[in-house]
């Protein structure tokens, strides 16, 4: 008898927790039109939980700040913005679900996000079908805007509703390669990636440029980013004796990899893309992160006038977590949607079209011509939906902090 | 450069950790024929217990001094969770069909993960674990981290203690009796319930030690570490012959060495260039498991195929 009651309790608990999960994901239904004022929602998708949550929360807070600023300034007359943030936990399937949710909600005018390129890939089609604009602050895989054949020079934009405020790996990897080869004078590299869309692409573009310059790749390997044990790879790196390691991947695996490679005897730094440019990286790799280099898109926020106001407002808003690597781009992405909505409203005598489908379509079209001075510099989009701002920066870890060492525009040679 | 000593050392260290955790699988299986798939999470709880101890201790405490406290806490937490699991998740199902406790174990493991994920502060991402500073130590041509030394000392000490316990003490002998035939053991006046709890507790205690070793080795822990660790340790237990405590250790070491050597050398075999490297280490680990099971289904040190299926 006791067995049965235990089973019943277990079932009840399981069922209860399922119900609770369902409650948590239900969107709010308030808003809508009231007294001539229109409320529209901007969707946001980012990993708010999980390993990459530090970056995701920074994106969410920055987008929130953009929405609040727009409402306070009455940026678009008669339109109030609302932000609805959904968590994708860095999973493509979750991202796609969220995209479907946004599309189905007739108050959502456009979406900001996601963080991961492979998540972005899963969301593009959904938004494109609905004609809804998506602006990613962080996707860097070139194929998202330039098609799968971008490497051969046959660029073709697959989805016209997709935009991004970050630059692509096509220039991020080579930029780091030029710096390491020309300025740091390091000629031997060991290249590691995590086989994900972002990491693989980044490592490939780095390797291509580094070899073109005359550098030598003394070894390559791949790691499973779900693991923490990289001793075997670390030993291989130590044995190959490279001048430095290039890692295409994100900080949750990048940090322990750097830590273990240095413990195994790697003498040079670990270099990587913007997904290593996080305070979490330093926290996890501790003092073995000293000297490591990360590239990131745009100029360091502290050096741009347009960014000073952002950092000040961000602090004043009292968010619990820092804006991290993509905060500025998230703010700009959100702001570009707001600007597109503004353009549509102006075209339609100060009002948005009655039908949300019309609004979405017009906003997507207006996005192509949006231009403003953003947090990350001049924001605008080229014919592929990529940002026209091709600035890049490199940051080196010194005394436990990423300090900018170089900013410039990538030049193809 | 000859890096064989380094690869052997890495494999041995990894293997010692797998072995410590594998004890938890093998003890429980040996006595109740149950595969406790939540054991990886019991280890994970231990790691968070150890971290909690470190956070509670006054800032600036030397790690050497804090270590015993962390160890006690880790083992304590693991044992509590282990005993709790036995009492509330497995005992009520003891006479149920074999499948029921297995499913419960999987459910329990997910529940334990989510508990940490939901309630432990900041556990949604990796938490840093204190680490020994200082240069690595050179042992016979291999670099060994200070944190890894703990493992190299703890694993043999634990094993010897366990061997002594099982062979020489009353409870240990009662354990052997129960594992051979629980019904007869009960008729001989052995309190089998108590023996089973003891088996869970010992397994969990070893898991707690392994948890501290894991934290010291990698410097970070998160709520998901139990899954892969548990799976690897389970593999080690099966490799060595599940039910045999020395087999668990042997299986762990064999598995650790296989992983380390496969990653380092397989790609140098002509025609195998594509199959070496870090991404393949789990493939080789499980290929080895399948091979051993094909040739020697009872595992390396296993003596009999379960005669009470």
XYZ file of C-alpha atoms in Angstrom:
722
model
C 0.000 0.000 0.000
C 2.820 2.364 0.880
C 4.296 1.733 -2.520
C 1.207 2.944 -4.255
C 0.904 6.142 -2.251
C 4.548 6.927 -2.988
C 3.925 6.436 -6.671
C 0.896 8.707 -6.513
C 2.895 11.393 -4.773
C 5.696 11.128 -7.330
C 3.234 11.357 -10.183
C 1.538 14.315 -8.562
C 4.855 16.108 -8.089
C 5.875 15.413 -11.667
C 2.546 16.565 -13.035
C 2.617 19.615 -10.802
C 6.040 20.626 -11.985
C 4.936 20.262 -15.585
C 1.982 22.547 -14.966
C 4.266 25.071 -13.302
C 6.653 25.056 -16.264
C 3.747 25.709 -18.561
C 2.638 28.655 -16.416
C 6.092 30.148 -16.478
C 6.253 30.289 -20.219
C 2.888 31.888 -20.759
C 3.243 35.386 -22.134
C 1.498 38.386 -20.736
C -1.499 39.562 -22.631
C -1.804 43.124 -21.472
C -1.180 46.102 -23.699
C -2.927 46.826 -26.936
C -4.597 50.026 -27.933
C -5.829 52.486 -25.387
C -6.898 56.059 -26.101
C -5.099 56.447 -29.420
C -1.882 55.162 -27.957
C -0.509 51.991 -29.487
C 1.593 49.553 -27.551
C 3.803 47.280 -29.580
C 6.060 44.547 -28.293
C 9.638 43.943 -29.257
C 10.565 40.311 -28.794
C 13.927 39.313 -27.411
C 15.525 35.917 -27.598
C 18.792 35.087 -25.844
C 20.199 32.435 -23.509
C 18.917 33.779 -20.200
C 19.887 30.598 -18.392
C 22.686 28.119 -18.857
C 26.378 28.505 -19.513
C 26.057 31.592 -21.698
C 23.551 33.348 -19.462
C 26.034 36.091 -18.553
C 26.068 37.231 -22.176
C 22.334 36.672 -22.583
C 21.379 38.673 -19.503
C 23.578 41.536 -20.707
C 21.709 41.515 -24.002
C 18.340 41.459 -22.283
C 19.159 44.335 -19.939
C 20.559 46.475 -22.738
C 17.502 45.903 -24.916
C 15.350 46.739 -21.926
C 17.273 49.971 -21.496
C 16.692 50.880 -25.158
C 12.956 50.290 -24.811
C 12.746 52.331 -21.607
C 14.740 55.156 -23.168
C 12.483 55.204 -26.225
C 9.381 55.377 -24.065
C 10.804 58.083 -21.844
C 11.942 60.210 -24.773
C 8.682 59.529 -26.634
C 10.880 58.542 -29.550
C 7.885 57.452 -31.601
C 4.850 59.624 -30.937
C 1.807 57.640 -29.895
C 3.658 54.358 -29.702
C 4.712 52.723 -26.465
C 7.205 49.875 -26.615
C 7.260 46.787 -24.506
C 9.960 44.167 -24.309
C 9.140 40.487 -24.090
C 12.199 38.363 -23.351
C 12.240 34.619 -23.971
C 14.986 32.199 -23.011
C 16.546 29.939 -25.647
C 19.198 28.411 -23.319
C 21.499 28.458 -26.392
C 19.416 25.669 -27.979
C 18.388 26.030 -31.640
C 15.120 24.175 -31.004
C 14.177 26.506 -28.161
C 15.052 29.505 -30.296
C 12.777 28.315 -33.051
C 9.942 27.795 -30.581
C 10.398 31.318 -29.314
C 10.412 32.673 -32.851
C 7.110 30.914 -33.488
C 5.730 32.404 -30.295
C 6.707 35.915 -31.352
C 5.264 35.458 -34.813
C 1.966 34.167 -33.417
C 1.615 37.140 -31.083
C 0.004 39.983 -33.046
C 1.496 42.616 -30.792
C 5.092 41.733 -31.618
C 6.508 44.019 -34.264
C 10.054 42.658 -34.492
C 12.621 40.722 -32.545
C 16.103 41.211 -31.152
C 18.401 38.214 -30.881
C 19.655 35.612 -30.601
C 23.183 35.247 -29.301
C 24.293 32.013 -30.986
C 24.704 31.683 -34.719
C 23.258 28.182 -34.806
C 20.193 29.421 -32.908
C 19.924 32.288 -35.376
C 19.960 29.796 -38.197
C 16.937 28.009 -36.771
C 14.960 31.235 -36.331
C 15.563 33.005 -39.655
C 13.024 31.071 -41.679
C 10.237 31.531 -39.131
C 10.624 35.290 -39.109
C 11.035 35.450 -42.858
C 7.752 33.640 -43.446
C 5.935 36.092 -41.207
C 7.745 39.061 -42.733
C 8.924 40.010 -39.273
C 12.250 41.718 -38.789
C 14.952 40.058 -36.692
C 18.049 41.948 -35.640
C 20.783 39.950 -33.988
C 23.278 41.724 -31.781
C 25.733 38.839 -31.750
C 25.424 36.333 -34.610
C 28.694 36.335 -36.488
C 28.491 33.342 -38.869
C 28.790 34.763 -42.409
C 26.313 32.337 -43.996
C 23.440 33.876 -42.058
C 23.481 36.915 -44.317
C 25.613 35.903 -47.267
C 24.405 32.389 -47.989
C 26.268 29.098 -47.717
C 28.553 29.887 -50.655
C 30.003 33.084 -49.204
C 33.496 31.597 -49.123
C 33.607 31.279 -52.902
C 32.576 34.884 -53.322
C 29.052 34.048 -54.489
C 27.243 36.039 -51.881
C 23.501 35.713 -51.780
C 21.218 36.953 -49.055
C 18.990 34.089 -47.907
C 16.490 35.999 -45.739
C 15.564 39.603 -46.299
C 14.094 40.121 -42.831
C 17.321 39.227 -41.044
C 19.752 41.946 -39.944
C 22.616 42.157 -37.476
C 24.548 44.819 -35.671
C 27.659 42.672 -35.171
C 30.292 42.023 -37.811
C 31.004 38.542 -39.111
C 33.632 35.911 -38.471
C 34.725 36.382 -42.053
C 36.653 39.378 -40.780
C 37.001 38.614 -37.067
C 39.251 35.583 -37.520
C 41.506 37.172 -40.154
C 41.789 40.372 -38.124
C 43.214 38.404 -35.194
C 45.458 36.446 -37.585
C 46.972 39.660 -38.962
C 47.570 41.027 -35.483
C 49.214 37.865 -34.168
C 51.392 37.445 -37.243
C 52.334 41.037 -38.054
C 52.449 42.698 -34.678
C 52.962 39.971 -32.105
C 55.339 38.169 -34.487
C 54.055 34.766 -33.452
C 54.352 32.318 -36.333
C 53.264 28.933 -35.001
C 49.697 28.265 -33.985
C 47.620 25.356 -32.760
C 43.999 25.709 -33.872
C 41.144 24.210 -31.838
C 37.409 24.561 -32.364
C 34.203 23.202 -30.864
C 32.603 22.141 -34.168
C 29.669 24.524 -33.686
C 28.595 26.976 -36.405
C 30.342 29.883 -34.732
C 33.508 28.169 -33.575
C 34.126 26.178 -36.723
C 33.663 29.210 -38.960
C 35.858 31.423 -36.829
C 38.687 28.902 -36.644
C 38.512 28.321 -40.406
C 38.705 32.007 -41.341
C 41.546 32.522 -38.871
C 43.479 29.559 -40.187
C 43.035 30.623 -43.806
C 44.390 34.100 -43.220
C 47.201 32.966 -40.914
C 48.476 30.483 -43.496
C 48.155 33.058 -46.268
C 50.341 35.372 -44.251
C 52.983 32.683 -43.978
C 52.246 31.376 -40.505
C 52.428 27.717 -39.648
C 49.625 25.641 -38.200
C 51.402 23.025 -36.077
C 48.277 21.147 -35.139
C 44.494 21.192 -35.076
C 41.942 19.546 -32.848
C 38.327 19.721 -31.821
C 36.735 19.643 -28.401
C 33.280 18.838 -27.121
C 32.043 22.047 -25.475
C 29.809 20.082 -23.113
C 32.841 18.725 -21.282
C 35.289 20.174 -18.822
C 38.125 17.692 -19.249
C 40.517 18.806 -21.960
C 43.725 17.286 -20.544
C 44.274 15.098 -23.578
C 44.054 18.026 -25.984
C 46.091 20.172 -23.622
C 48.890 17.592 -23.630
C 48.823 17.533 -27.405
C 49.112 21.297 -27.526
C 52.032 21.267 -25.113
C 53.773 18.642 -27.186
C 53.330 20.571 -30.448
C 54.938 23.628 -28.805
C 53.022 26.336 -30.668
C 53.624 30.059 -30.082
C 49.958 30.413 -29.278
C 46.595 28.672 -29.514
C 43.617 29.902 -31.490
C 40.295 28.693 -30.128
C 37.077 28.966 -32.110
C 34.351 28.603 -29.525
C 32.743 30.099 -26.448
C 34.106 30.844 -22.996
C 32.457 28.016 -20.993
C 34.799 25.562 -22.737
C 37.426 28.111 -23.791
C 38.323 29.080 -20.234
C 38.985 25.577 -18.877
C 40.773 24.739 -22.123
C 43.117 27.710 -21.711
C 43.610 26.847 -18.044
C 44.441 23.202 -18.720
C 46.621 23.917 -21.779
C 48.750 26.307 -19.753
C 49.013 23.879 -16.886
C 50.151 21.249 -19.375
C 52.917 23.574 -20.513
C 51.615 25.940 -23.209
C 53.792 29.040 -23.069
C 51.900 31.436 -25.334
C 48.441 32.981 -25.094
C 45.077 31.564 -26.102
C 43.419 33.748 -28.734
C 39.790 33.659 -29.726
C 36.740 35.543 -30.909
C 34.148 37.688 -29.193
C 32.657 34.729 -27.357
C 35.781 34.659 -25.183
C 35.439 38.395 -24.501
C 33.676 38.023 -21.182
C 34.548 38.644 -17.569
C 33.409 35.068 -16.968
C 36.339 33.871 -19.061
C 38.813 35.454 -16.690
C 36.862 34.230 -13.686
C 36.916 30.626 -14.878
C 40.472 30.445 -16.211
C 41.749 32.538 -13.299
C 45.349 33.633 -13.517
C 45.987 31.318 -16.446
C 43.937 33.737 -18.533
C 46.651 36.422 -18.271
C 47.859 37.461 -21.705
C 45.025 35.776 -23.558
C 43.516 37.750 -26.400
C 39.947 38.030 -27.619
C 38.700 39.914 -30.634
C 35.378 41.678 -30.557
C 33.306 43.622 -33.003
C 33.294 47.424 -32.895
C 35.427 49.756 -30.841
C 35.728 49.462 -27.056
C 32.626 51.064 -25.621
C 34.617 53.254 -23.247
C 36.275 55.080 -26.135
C 33.122 56.065 -28.043
C 31.177 59.186 -27.163
C 27.970 57.550 -28.287
C 28.635 54.778 -25.807
C 29.324 56.940 -22.783
C 25.679 57.814 -22.387
C 24.795 54.138 -22.665
C 27.237 53.047 -19.968
C 26.031 55.879 -17.739
C 22.365 55.037 -18.229
C 23.044 51.352 -17.786
C 24.634 51.978 -14.442
C 21.868 54.355 -13.412
C 19.204 51.777 -14.286
C 20.706 49.543 -11.606
C 20.814 46.242 -13.487
C 22.230 43.451 -11.398
C 24.515 42.076 -14.120
C 26.948 43.855 -16.469
C 26.092 44.489 -20.138
C 28.926 42.200 -21.245
C 30.284 41.814 -24.771
C 27.051 42.337 -26.675
C 25.230 44.943 -24.589
C 26.022 47.826 -26.931
C 24.998 45.813 -29.979
C 21.792 44.700 -28.294
C 20.964 48.311 -27.496
C 21.643 49.276 -31.111
C 19.659 46.337 -32.462
C 16.670 47.309 -30.329
C 17.081 50.937 -31.224
C 17.159 50.122 -34.939
C 13.790 48.379 -34.638
C 12.460 51.423 -32.812
C 13.798 53.649 -35.604
C 12.210 51.457 -38.250
C 8.882 51.644 -36.417
C 9.303 55.405 -36.280
C 9.878 55.584 -40.035
C 6.763 53.507 -40.659
C 4.666 55.683 -38.345
C 5.889 58.831 -40.051
C 5.024 57.452 -43.447
C 1.493 56.601 -42.284
C 0.584 60.004 -40.794
C 1.852 59.262 -37.332
C 0.049 55.969 -36.911
C 0.944 52.357 -37.420
C -1.150 50.337 -39.884
C -4.227 48.642 -38.382
C -3.100 45.194 -39.442
C -0.011 43.893 -37.681
C 1.045 42.018 -40.812
C 1.243 45.307 -42.712
C 3.203 46.901 -39.897
C 5.662 44.024 -39.805
C 6.205 44.158 -43.524
C 6.743 47.884 -43.565
C 9.081 47.748 -40.574
C 11.199 45.121 -42.310
C 11.432 47.334 -45.381
C 12.202 50.441 -43.373
C 14.999 48.596 -41.572
C 17.097 48.567 -44.721
C 17.390 52.375 -44.595
C 17.770 52.846 -40.836
C 20.789 54.951 -39.937
C 21.790 56.472 -36.612
C 24.705 57.031 -34.279
C 24.547 54.056 -32.030
C 26.420 52.803 -29.006
C 28.757 50.779 -31.232
C 29.345 53.613 -33.679
C 27.454 54.408 -36.882
C 24.660 51.882 -37.309
C 23.374 50.996 -40.772
C 22.862 47.909 -42.907
C 24.283 46.845 -46.257
C 22.527 44.890 -48.997
C 23.004 41.624 -47.061
C 21.631 42.912 -43.789
C 25.112 43.120 -42.308
C 26.208 46.143 -40.356
C 28.103 48.741 -42.342
C 30.295 49.260 -39.305
C 33.306 47.013 -39.884
C 35.305 48.058 -36.882
C 37.022 45.460 -34.746
C 38.998 45.505 -31.541
C 41.380 43.190 -29.753
C 41.473 42.837 -26.014
C 44.197 41.306 -23.898
C 43.746 40.037 -20.365
C 45.903 42.092 -18.029
C 45.590 41.921 -14.253
C 42.398 39.911 -14.544
C 40.624 42.225 -16.977
C 40.202 42.508 -20.726
C 42.062 45.663 -21.759
C 41.782 47.003 -25.334
C 45.070 46.715 -27.232
C 44.058 47.559 -30.784
C 41.087 48.916 -32.686
C 40.787 49.210 -36.407
C 38.965 48.318 -39.566
C 39.717 45.055 -41.245
C 41.547 45.487 -44.546
C 41.647 42.663 -47.001
C 44.983 42.303 -48.646
C 59.714 14.442 -27.649
C 58.554 11.485 -25.669
C 55.272 12.377 -24.061
C 54.236 8.897 -23.082
C 54.845 9.476 -19.357
C 52.608 12.544 -19.530
C 49.814 10.684 -21.271
C 50.087 7.790 -18.822
C 49.976 10.158 -15.859
C 46.945 11.994 -17.247
C 45.188 8.717 -17.886
C 46.011 7.403 -14.443
C 44.721 10.540 -12.740
C 41.531 10.564 -14.759
C 41.165 6.840 -14.161
C 41.578 7.188 -10.408
C 38.718 9.657 -10.395
C 36.480 7.401 -12.491
C 37.422 4.515 -10.225
C 36.449 6.326 -7.039
C 33.041 7.079 -8.471
C 32.689 3.599 -9.961
C 32.867 2.159 -6.428
C 29.453 3.716 -5.858
C 27.944 1.852 -8.779
C 29.623 -1.413 -8.053
C 28.866 -1.597 -4.292
C 25.202 -0.917 -4.819
C 24.964 -3.272 -7.764
C 26.818 -5.994 -5.926
C 24.319 -5.981 -3.091
C 20.940 -5.078 -4.552
C 21.526 -5.583 -8.296
C 20.427 -2.035 -8.882
C 22.170 0.432 -11.158
C 21.954 3.707 -9.340
C 21.983 6.104 -12.265
C 21.619 9.028 -9.876
C 25.100 8.363 -8.495
C 26.685 10.983 -10.763
C 24.384 13.573 -9.220
C 25.289 12.386 -5.733
C 28.888 13.236 -6.667
C 27.751 16.590 -8.055
C 25.977 17.358 -4.771
C 29.195 16.538 -2.952
C 31.086 19.005 -5.116
C 28.606 21.745 -4.269
C 28.823 20.740 -0.608
C 32.575 21.207 -0.754
C 32.194 24.552 -2.478
C 29.701 25.662 0.172
C 32.184 24.818 2.910
C 34.802 26.913 1.140
C 32.401 29.845 0.827
C 31.364 29.648 4.474
C 34.934 29.552 5.778
C 36.412 32.987 6.460
C 37.932 34.564 3.367
C 41.652 34.037 3.088
C 41.728 30.621 4.725
C 44.553 28.602 3.211
C 43.232 25.873 0.972
C 45.400 23.323 2.753
C 43.567 24.110 6.015
C 40.168 24.362 4.399
C 40.518 21.086 2.545
C 39.620 18.785 5.470
C 36.501 20.826 6.187
C 35.534 20.782 2.526
C 36.155 17.082 2.371
C 33.990 16.387 5.413
C 31.231 18.567 4.015
C 31.405 17.002 0.547
C 31.347 13.480 1.931
C 28.593 14.454 4.376
C 26.369 15.916 1.693
C 26.951 13.006 -0.665
C 26.227 10.426 2.024
C 23.042 12.246 3.053
C 21.798 12.371 -0.516
C 22.828 8.755 -1.083
C 21.030 7.502 2.001
C 18.030 9.674 1.186
C 17.872 8.240 -2.308
C 18.003 4.711 -0.949
C 15.363 5.347 1.701
C 12.829 7.294 -0.345
C 13.427 6.359 -3.970
C 14.718 2.791 -3.999
C 13.607 0.997 -0.843
C 9.885 1.358 -1.594
C 10.561 -0.275 -4.955
C 12.791 -3.038 -3.704
C 10.467 -5.853 -4.677
C 9.180 -4.167 -7.789
C 10.275 -5.333 -11.255
C 13.877 -4.413 -12.126
C 12.803 -1.699 -14.543
C 10.991 0.421 -11.943
C 14.005 1.441 -9.810
C 16.023 2.068 -12.981
C 13.475 4.596 -14.196
C 13.268 6.104 -10.722
C 17.045 6.496 -10.782
C 16.938 8.471 -14.000
C 14.121 10.629 -12.667
C 16.007 11.167 -9.444
C 19.123 12.222 -11.302
C 17.237 14.881 -13.262
C 15.514 16.059 -10.100
C 18.823 16.449 -8.263
C 20.306 18.431 -11.154
C 17.346 20.755 -11.256
C 17.432 21.256 -7.497
C 20.960 22.644 -7.731
C 20.055 24.596 -10.859
C 17.076 26.205 -9.143
C 18.281 26.774 -5.630
C 22.046 27.024 -5.475
C 23.029 30.674 -5.851
C 24.493 31.434 -9.274
C 24.566 27.755 -10.269
C 22.985 28.403 -13.662
C 26.504 28.813 -14.942
C 29.814 27.273 -13.905
C 31.038 28.140 -10.398
C 34.720 28.433 -9.708
C 36.244 26.021 -7.229
C 39.333 26.906 -5.157
C 42.569 25.582 -6.558
C 46.097 25.014 -5.373
C 48.499 27.538 -6.806
C 52.104 26.851 -7.487
C 53.950 25.043 -10.210
C 53.125 21.518 -11.204
C 55.251 18.710 -9.848
C 57.404 16.558 -12.083
C 56.914 12.871 -11.403
C 58.935 10.503 -13.625
C 58.851 12.923 -16.526
C 55.191 13.846 -16.267
C 53.744 17.133 -15.076
C 51.199 16.628 -12.336
C 49.156 19.509 -10.957
C 49.108 20.080 -7.222
C 45.361 19.565 -7.191
C 45.784 16.242 -8.933
C 48.171 15.019 -6.248
C 45.171 14.903 -3.930
C 43.615 12.319 -6.212
C 46.781 10.251 -6.425
C 46.895 10.058 -2.641
C 43.194 9.778 -1.908
C 42.354 7.002 -4.356
C 44.742 4.330 -3.017
C 44.028 5.289 0.601
C 40.291 4.919 0.028
C 40.764 1.628 -1.764
C 42.913 0.091 0.949
C 40.500 1.242 3.630
C 37.589 -0.263 1.732
C 39.400 -3.531 1.108
C 40.165 -3.801 4.799
C 36.598 -2.937 5.746
C 35.032 -5.540 3.488
C 37.447 -8.325 4.355
C 37.975 -7.813 8.076
C 34.988 -6.184 9.744
C 31.727 -7.792 10.766
C 29.715 -5.401 8.633
C 32.001 -6.049 5.686
C 31.528 -9.782 5.965
C 27.801 -9.301 6.341
C 27.989 -7.328 3.149
C 29.661 -10.143 1.298
C 27.053 -12.545 2.615
C 24.202 -10.302 1.540
C 25.675 -9.890 -1.903
C 25.907 -13.664 -2.293
C 22.419 -14.461 -1.145
C 20.285 -11.854 0.593
C 17.546 -14.239 1.693
C 19.876 -16.685 3.384
C 21.821 -13.797 4.870
C 18.599 -12.559 6.392
C 17.909 -16.017 7.849
C 21.368 -15.931 9.411
C 20.353 -12.821 11.319
C 21.901 -10.194 9.128
C 19.957 -6.962 8.982
C 19.962 -6.636 5.206
C 18.276 -3.217 5.234
C 21.148 -1.851 7.261
C 23.686 -3.496 4.957
C 22.089 -1.931 1.906
C 22.110 1.520 3.488
C 25.769 1.009 4.349
C 26.562 0.119 0.749
C 24.868 3.285 -0.461
C 26.646 5.359 2.173
C 30.107 4.001 1.342
C 29.571 4.516 -2.373
C 28.374 8.056 -1.761
C 31.315 8.809 0.546
C 33.745 7.777 -2.203
C 31.741 9.961 -4.530
C 32.236 12.875 -2.146
C 35.996 12.380 -2.191
C 35.933 12.202 -5.993
C 33.864 15.394 -6.070
C 36.558 17.320 -4.214
C 39.167 15.800 -6.519
C 37.146 16.947 -9.518
C 36.883 20.487 -8.207
C 40.588 20.698 -7.429
C 41.513 19.286 -10.826
C 39.297 21.425 -13.046
C 38.753 24.501 -10.907
C 35.093 24.727 -11.754
C 31.904 22.803 -11.202
C 28.365 23.097 -12.481
C 25.055 21.320 -12.071
C 25.627 19.115 -15.102
C 28.961 17.531 -14.174
C 27.274 14.453 -12.728
C 25.955 13.227 -16.025
C 29.145 12.522 -17.950
C 31.052 11.626 -14.784
C 28.355 9.152 -13.826
C 28.250 7.612 -17.253
C 32.027 7.238 -17.373
C 32.180 5.757 -13.904
C 29.389 3.354 -14.740
C 31.390 2.308 -17.785
C 34.424 1.828 -15.581
C 32.417 -0.333 -13.206
C 31.160 -2.513 -16.054
C 34.616 -2.710 -17.609
C 36.138 -3.924 -14.374
C 33.283 -6.314 -13.714
C 30.339 -4.735 -11.953
C 29.970 -5.923 -8.400
C 33.714 -6.247 -7.865
C 35.217 -3.378 -5.880
C 38.746 -3.845 -7.170
C 37.307 -4.183 -10.640
C 35.856 -0.689 -10.310
C 39.307 0.759 -9.740
C 40.908 -1.316 -12.477
C 38.100 -0.422 -14.880
C 38.498 3.260 -14.049
C 42.211 3.235 -14.689
C 41.843 1.255 -17.918
C 39.183 3.679 -19.117
C 41.238 6.745 -18.180
C 44.333 5.384 -19.920
C 42.328 4.415 -22.992
C 40.903 7.915 -23.286
C 44.215 9.607 -22.817
C 46.200 7.365 -25.141
C 43.538 7.215 -27.839
C 43.356 10.987 -28.033
C 47.111 11.274 -28.259
C 48.135 8.437 -30.533
C 45.321 7.093 -32.661
C 45.678 9.839 -35.227
C 49.295 8.799 -35.793
C 48.244 5.378 -37.006
C 48.251 5.515 -40.808
C 44.719 5.690 -42.136
C 43.283 6.794 -38.789
C 44.205 10.495 -39.004
C 40.565 11.495 -38.926
C 39.673 9.560 -35.806
C 42.070 10.984 -33.255
C 41.754 14.091 -31.217
C 39.652 15.365 -28.374
C 36.292 15.029 -30.053
C 36.779 11.298 -30.390
C 37.821 10.352 -26.873
C 34.346 9.298 -25.765
C 33.947 7.231 -28.902
C 37.074 5.246 -28.098
C 36.108 4.884 -24.468
C 32.849 3.246 -25.432
C 34.369 1.209 -28.246
C 36.619 -0.267 -25.598
C 33.610 -1.030 -23.421
C 31.877 -2.834 -26.265
C 35.010 -4.815 -27.099
C 35.495 -5.940 -23.517
C 31.867 -6.921 -23.222
C 32.044 -8.921 -26.437
C 35.129 -10.845 -25.391
C 34.591 -10.976 -21.649
C 30.960 -10.169 -20.806
C 31.574 -10.334 -17.070
C 34.165 -7.542 -17.261
C 37.884 -7.657 -16.581
C 37.765 -8.859 -12.978
C 34.230 -10.156 -12.903
C 33.950 -13.755 -11.781
C 30.456 -14.729 -12.535
C 27.617 -13.605 -14.695
C 24.813 -12.451 -12.425
C 23.268 -15.691 -11.295
C 20.139 -14.192 -9.856
C 18.773 -12.319 -12.827
